[in-house]
């Protein structure tokens, strides 16, 4: 195996369990179009445009920062927004169906992304990986000492959101890259180098049948 990776067992993460005690689901409606998009919105919602699929996006709200970002920067761009409450506390927001106006804005923003941008590095093709065979998964931990970290000023707020909404509560943040094959050159991925600058651990989930990287799990 490559020097910068070590094979590990499937990680076990103790996730926050939702309880049905005091469960409420509220539908939020935003009829006005939002004419601005943030880097956080672009990063979270870009798969819908890249793969042309209406994904269900589920975002946790363990902090006031994550809740504020979702309500003000992400939710206004969606047709269907559900706010999940436990004992009158918002714990999660589910989003689906990007508004046509927001789709146009996001397409324009993605078109302006440089070839070596983090989004273009994560999604190298517009084809979502769907195996035609039974997968055999292996897990590889990235050894940070072999990775040259890089920081992007315009991506710091995105990382703050990922930390606030996912990592700070003990969960992982999972990405489904496209066009990633497990090879030595992957160590130079701008996404891996960027996430290495602030994450405790990065795990690559690989289909060992064809060496396709089907997920990147980030921990802190």
PDB file of N, CA and C in Angstrom, residues 93-150:
ATOM      1  N   UNK A  93     -32.349  20.115   9.952  1.00  0.00           N
ATOM      2  CA  UNK A  93     -33.139  20.716   8.879  1.00  0.00           C
ATOM      3  C   UNK A  93     -32.918  19.904   7.607  1.00  0.00           C
ATOM      4  N   UNK A  94     -34.020  19.454   7.014  1.00  0.00           N
ATOM      5  CA  UNK A  94     -33.980  18.681   5.780  1.00  0.00           C
ATOM      6  C   UNK A  94     -34.370  19.569   4.606  1.00  0.00           C
ATOM      7  N   UNK A  95     -33.619  19.450   3.518  1.00  0.00           N
ATOM      8  CA  UNK A  95     -33.866  20.297   2.354  1.00  0.00           C
ATOM      9  C   UNK A  95     -33.903  19.466   1.079  1.00  0.00           C
ATOM     10  N   UNK A  96     -34.801  19.865   0.180  1.00  0.00           N
ATOM     11  CA  UNK A  96     -34.874  19.175  -1.108  1.00  0.00           C
ATOM     12  C   UNK A  96     -35.486  20.104  -2.157  1.00  0.00           C
ATOM     13  N   UNK A  97     -35.092  19.909  -3.393  1.00  0.00           N
ATOM     14  CA  UNK A  97     -35.573  20.643  -4.562  1.00  0.00           C
ATOM     15  C   UNK A  97     -35.077  22.093  -4.583  1.00  0.00           C
ATOM     16  N   UNK A  98     -33.944  22.290  -5.208  1.00  0.00           N
ATOM     17  CA  UNK A  98     -33.426  23.635  -5.409  1.00  0.00           C
ATOM     18  C   UNK A  98     -34.381  24.452  -6.278  1.00  0.00           C
ATOM     19  N   UNK A  99     -34.603  25.694  -5.897  1.00  0.00           N
ATOM     20  CA  UNK A  99     -35.429  26.575  -6.706  1.00  0.00           C
ATOM     21  C   UNK A  99     -34.736  26.815  -8.044  1.00  0.00           C
ATOM     22  N   UNK A 100     -35.516  27.020  -9.074  1.00  0.00           N
ATOM     23  CA  UNK A 100     -34.951  27.210 -10.414  1.00  0.00           C
ATOM     24  C   UNK A 100     -34.044  28.437 -10.448  1.00  0.00           C
ATOM     25  N   UNK A 101     -34.427  29.483  -9.744  1.00  0.00           N
ATOM     26  CA  UNK A 101     -33.613  30.700  -9.690  1.00  0.00           C
ATOM     27  C   UNK A 101     -32.260  30.404  -9.034  1.00  0.00           C
ATOM     28  N   UNK A 102     -32.288  29.619  -7.977  1.00  0.00           N
ATOM     29  CA  UNK A 102     -31.062  29.277  -7.265  1.00  0.00           C
ATOM     30  C   UNK A 102     -30.208  28.320  -8.078  1.00  0.00           C
ATOM     31  N   UNK A 103     -30.844  27.438  -8.831  1.00  0.00           N
ATOM     32  CA  UNK A 103     -30.093  26.547  -9.722  1.00  0.00           C
ATOM     33  C   UNK A 103     -29.272  27.358 -10.714  1.00  0.00           C
ATOM     34  N   UNK A 104     -29.891  28.404 -11.269  1.00  0.00           N
ATOM     35  CA  UNK A 104     -29.201  29.246 -12.240  1.00  0.00           C
ATOM     36  C   UNK A 104     -28.004  29.934 -11.596  1.00  0.00           C
ATOM     37  N   UNK A 105     -28.200  30.476 -10.400  1.00  0.00           N
ATOM     38  CA  UNK A 105     -27.103  31.152  -9.706  1.00  0.00           C
ATOM     39  C   UNK A 105     -25.962  30.190  -9.391  1.00  0.00           C
ATOM     40  N   UNK A 106     -26.321  28.982  -8.964  1.00  0.00           N
ATOM     41  CA  UNK A 106     -25.306  28.001  -8.597  1.00  0.00           C
ATOM     42  C   UNK A 106     -24.560  27.501  -9.828  1.00  0.00           C
ATOM     43  N   UNK A 107     -25.273  27.289 -10.924  1.00  0.00           N
ATOM     44  CA  UNK A 107     -24.612  26.878 -12.169  1.00  0.00           C
ATOM     45  C   UNK A 107     -23.602  27.928 -12.609  1.00  0.00           C
ATOM     46  N   UNK A 108     -23.976  29.191 -12.508  1.00  0.00           N
ATOM     47  CA  UNK A 108     -23.072  30.275 -12.897  1.00  0.00           C
ATOM     48  C   UNK A 108     -21.837  30.300 -11.995  1.00  0.00           C
ATOM     49  N   UNK A 109     -22.058  30.077 -10.694  1.00  0.00           N
ATOM     50  CA  UNK A 109     -20.938  30.073  -9.746  1.00  0.00           C
ATOM     51  C   UNK A 109     -19.997  28.903 -10.006  1.00  0.00           C
ATOM     52  N   UNK A 110     -20.564  27.730 -10.278  1.00  0.00           N
ATOM     53  CA  UNK A 110     -19.743  26.546 -10.536  1.00  0.00           C
ATOM     54  C   UNK A 110     -18.970  26.686 -11.846  1.00  0.00           C
ATOM     55  N   UNK A 111     -19.561  27.364 -12.815  1.00  0.00           N
ATOM     56  CA  UNK A 111     -18.890  27.581 -14.100  1.00  0.00           C
ATOM     57  C   UNK A 111     -17.637  28.436 -13.915  1.00  0.00           C
ATOM     58  N   UNK A 112     -17.672  29.324 -12.915  1.00  0.00           N
ATOM     59  CA  UNK A 112     -16.544  30.220 -12.661  1.00  0.00           C
ATOM     60  C   UNK A 112     -15.463  29.576 -11.793  1.00  0.00           C
ATOM     61  N   UNK A 113     -15.750  28.390 -11.238  1.00  0.00           N
ATOM     62  CA  UNK A 113     -14.761  27.714 -10.399  1.00  0.00           C
ATOM     63  C   UNK A 113     -13.522  27.372 -11.229  1.00  0.00           C
ATOM     64  N   UNK A 114     -12.353  27.563 -10.647  1.00  0.00           N
ATOM     65  CA  UNK A 114     -11.123  27.198 -11.347  1.00  0.00           C
ATOM     66  C   UNK A 114     -10.991  25.684 -11.415  1.00  0.00           C
ATOM     67  N   UNK A 115     -10.170  25.222 -12.349  1.00  0.00           N
ATOM     68  CA  UNK A 115     -10.021  23.776 -12.538  1.00  0.00           C
ATOM     69  C   UNK A 115      -9.466  23.086 -11.299  1.00  0.00           C
ATOM     70  N   UNK A 116      -8.667  23.812 -10.528  1.00  0.00           N
ATOM     71  CA  UNK A 116      -8.061  23.212  -9.345  1.00  0.00           C
ATOM     72  C   UNK A 116      -8.802  23.592  -8.058  1.00  0.00           C
ATOM     73  N   UNK A 117     -10.062  23.993  -8.178  1.00  0.00           N
ATOM     74  CA  UNK A 117     -10.843  24.339  -6.990  1.00  0.00           C
ATOM     75  C   UNK A 117     -11.194  23.081  -6.205  1.00  0.00           C
ATOM     76  N   UNK A 118     -11.566  23.261  -4.956  1.00  0.00           N
ATOM     77  CA  UNK A 118     -11.896  22.120  -4.102  1.00  0.00           C
ATOM     78  C   UNK A 118     -13.109  21.379  -4.649  1.00  0.00           C
ATOM     79  N   UNK A 119     -14.131  22.109  -5.082  1.00  0.00           N
ATOM     80  CA  UNK A 119     -15.333  21.460  -5.607  1.00  0.00           C
ATOM     81  C   UNK A 119     -15.004  20.650  -6.856  1.00  0.00           C
ATOM     82  N   UNK A 120     -14.236  21.230  -7.774  1.00  0.00           N
ATOM     83  CA  UNK A 120     -13.877  20.497  -8.995  1.00  0.00           C
ATOM     84  C   UNK A 120     -12.955  19.323  -8.715  1.00  0.00           C
ATOM     85  N   UNK A 121     -12.193  19.408  -7.634  1.00  0.00           N
ATOM     86  CA  UNK A 121     -11.340  18.279  -7.255  1.00  0.00           C
ATOM     87  C   UNK A 121     -12.174  17.140  -6.685  1.00  0.00           C
ATOM     88  N   UNK A 122     -13.146  17.471  -5.851  1.00  0.00           N
ATOM     89  CA  UNK A 122     -13.992  16.430  -5.260  1.00  0.00           C
ATOM     90  C   UNK A 122     -14.841  15.756  -6.326  1.00  0.00           C
ATOM     91  N   UNK A 123     -15.438  16.564  -7.196  1.00  0.00           N
ATOM     92  CA  UNK A 123     -16.322  16.028  -8.236  1.00  0.00           C
ATOM     93  C   UNK A 123     -15.618  16.161  -9.587  1.00  0.00           C
ATOM     94  N   UNK A 124     -14.809  15.182  -9.921  1.00  0.00           N
ATOM     95  CA  UNK A 124     -14.006  15.230 -11.137  1.00  0.00           C
ATOM     96  C   UNK A 124     -14.794  14.815 -12.370  1.00  0.00           C
ATOM     97  N   UNK A 125     -15.919  14.164 -12.160  1.00  0.00           N
ATOM     98  CA  UNK A 125     -16.825  13.817 -13.258  1.00  0.00           C
ATOM     99  C   UNK A 125     -18.245  14.153 -12.822  1.00  0.00           C
ATOM    100  N   UNK A 126     -19.171  14.162 -13.761  1.00  0.00           N
ATOM    101  CA  UNK A 126     -20.570  14.429 -13.427  1.00  0.00           C
ATOM    102  C   UNK A 126     -21.377  13.136 -13.333  1.00  0.00           C
ATOM    103  N   UNK A 127     -20.672  12.017 -13.115  1.00  0.00           N
ATOM    104  CA  UNK A 127     -21.320  10.722 -12.992  1.00  0.00           C
ATOM    105  C   UNK A 127     -21.183  10.207 -11.560  1.00  0.00           C
ATOM    106  N   UNK A 128     -22.285  10.024 -10.891  1.00  0.00           N
ATOM    107  CA  UNK A 128     -22.272   9.477  -9.545  1.00  0.00           C
ATOM    108  C   UNK A 128     -21.909   8.004  -9.614  1.00  0.00           C
ATOM    109  N   UNK A 129     -20.997   7.562  -8.754  1.00  0.00           N
ATOM    110  CA  UNK A 129     -20.535   6.176  -8.816  1.00  0.00           C
ATOM    111  C   UNK A 129     -21.619   5.216  -8.349  1.00  0.00           C
ATOM    112  N   UNK A 130     -22.074   4.384  -9.266  1.00  0.00           N
ATOM    113  CA  UNK A 130     -23.050   3.335  -8.958  1.00  0.00           C
ATOM    114  C   UNK A 130     -22.448   2.025  -9.458  1.00  0.00           C
ATOM    115  N   UNK A 131     -21.934   1.183  -8.568  1.00  0.00           N
ATOM    116  CA  UNK A 131     -21.248  -0.044  -8.996  1.00  0.00           C
ATOM    117  C   UNK A 131     -22.177  -1.032  -9.684  1.00  0.00           C
ATOM    118  N   UNK A 132     -21.648  -1.711 -10.661  1.00  0.00           N
ATOM    119  CA  UNK A 132     -22.410  -2.744 -11.372  1.00  0.00           C
ATOM    120  C   UNK A 132     -22.063  -4.125 -10.830  1.00  0.00           C
ATOM    121  N   UNK A 133     -21.362  -4.147  -9.694  1.00  0.00           N
ATOM    122  CA  UNK A 133     -20.926  -5.402  -9.093  1.00  0.00           C
ATOM    123  C   UNK A 133     -21.097  -5.302  -7.578  1.00  0.00           C
ATOM    124  N   UNK A 134     -20.945  -6.411  -6.910  1.00  0.00           N
ATOM    125  CA  UNK A 134     -21.009  -6.399  -5.451  1.00  0.00           C
ATOM    126  C   UNK A 134     -19.718  -5.781  -4.914  1.00  0.00           C
ATOM    127  N   UNK A 135     -19.868  -4.758  -4.123  1.00  0.00           N
ATOM    128  CA  UNK A 135     -18.695  -4.038  -3.638  1.00  0.00           C
ATOM    129  C   UNK A 135     -17.995  -4.785  -2.498  1.00  0.00           C
ATOM    130  N   UNK A 136     -16.699  -4.565  -2.409  1.00  0.00           N
ATOM    131  CA  UNK A 136     -15.894  -5.078  -1.306  1.00  0.00           C
ATOM    132  C   UNK A 136     -15.138  -3.884  -0.733  1.00  0.00           C
ATOM    133  N   UNK A 137     -15.655  -3.359   0.368  1.00  0.00           N
ATOM    134  CA  UNK A 137     -15.132  -2.110   0.883  1.00  0.00           C
ATOM    135  C   UNK A 137     -13.899  -2.300   1.763  1.00  0.00           C
ATOM    136  N   UNK A 138     -12.951  -1.389   1.587  1.00  0.00           N
ATOM    137  CA  UNK A 138     -11.790  -1.307   2.463  1.00  0.00           C
ATOM    138  C   UNK A 138     -11.663   0.144   2.924  1.00  0.00           C
ATOM    139  N   UNK A 139     -11.028   0.322   4.077  1.00  0.00           N
ATOM    140  CA  UNK A 139     -10.942   1.643   4.683  1.00  0.00           C
ATOM    141  C   UNK A 139      -9.466   1.999   4.899  1.00  0.00           C
ATOM    142  N   UNK A 140      -9.101   3.196   4.457  1.00  0.00           N
ATOM    143  CA  UNK A 140      -7.713   3.615   4.554  1.00  0.00           C
ATOM    144  C   UNK A 140      -7.626   4.970   5.240  1.00  0.00           C
ATOM    145  N   UNK A 141      -6.795   5.016   6.272  1.00  0.00           N
ATOM    146  CA  UNK A 141      -6.568   6.267   6.996  1.00  0.00           C
ATOM    147  C   UNK A 141      -5.427   7.026   6.341  1.00  0.00           C
ATOM    148  N   UNK A 142      -5.660   8.327   6.134  1.00  0.00           N
ATOM    149  CA  UNK A 142      -4.627   9.181   5.555  1.00  0.00           C
ATOM    150  C   UNK A 142      -3.634   9.567   6.652  1.00  0.00           C
ATOM    151  N   UNK A 143      -2.354   9.318   6.415  1.00  0.00           N
ATOM    152  CA  UNK A 143      -1.318   9.705   7.371  1.00  0.00           C
ATOM    153  C   UNK A 143      -0.943  11.163   7.111  1.00  0.00           C
ATOM    154  N   UNK A 144      -1.342  12.011   8.028  1.00  0.00           N
ATOM    155  CA  UNK A 144      -1.191  13.453   7.819  1.00  0.00           C
ATOM    156  C   UNK A 144       0.259  13.887   7.626  1.00  0.00           C
ATOM    157  N   UNK A 145       1.199  13.145   8.203  1.00  0.00           N
ATOM    158  CA  UNK A 145       2.602  13.573   8.090  1.00  0.00           C
ATOM    159  C   UNK A 145       3.124  13.474   6.659  1.00  0.00           C
ATOM    160  N   UNK A 146       2.418  12.737   5.817  1.00  0.00           N
ATOM    161  CA  UNK A 146       2.836  12.617   4.424  1.00  0.00           C
ATOM    162  C   UNK A 146       2.051  13.542   3.496  1.00  0.00           C
ATOM    163  N   UNK A 147       1.157  14.332   4.082  1.00  0.00           N
ATOM    164  CA  UNK A 147       0.333  15.239   3.282  1.00  0.00           C
ATOM    165  C   UNK A 147       0.785  16.676   3.522  1.00  0.00           C
ATOM    166  N   UNK A 148       0.929  17.417   2.454  1.00  0.00           N
ATOM    167  CA  UNK A 148       1.284  18.822   2.580  1.00  0.00           C
ATOM    168  C   UNK A 148      -0.003  19.635   2.680  1.00  0.00           C
ATOM    169  N   UNK A 149      -0.350  20.078   3.885  1.00  0.00           N
ATOM    170  CA  UNK A 149      -1.621  20.797   4.067  1.00  0.00           C
ATOM    171  C   UNK A 149      -1.622  22.130   3.346  1.00  0.00           C
ATOM    172  N   UNK A 150      -2.793  22.579   2.963  1.00  0.00           N
ATOM    173  CA  UNK A 150      -2.937  23.870   2.311  1.00  0.00           C
ATOM    174  C   UNK A 150      -4.208  24.511   2.846  1.00  0.00           C
TER     175      UNK A 150
END
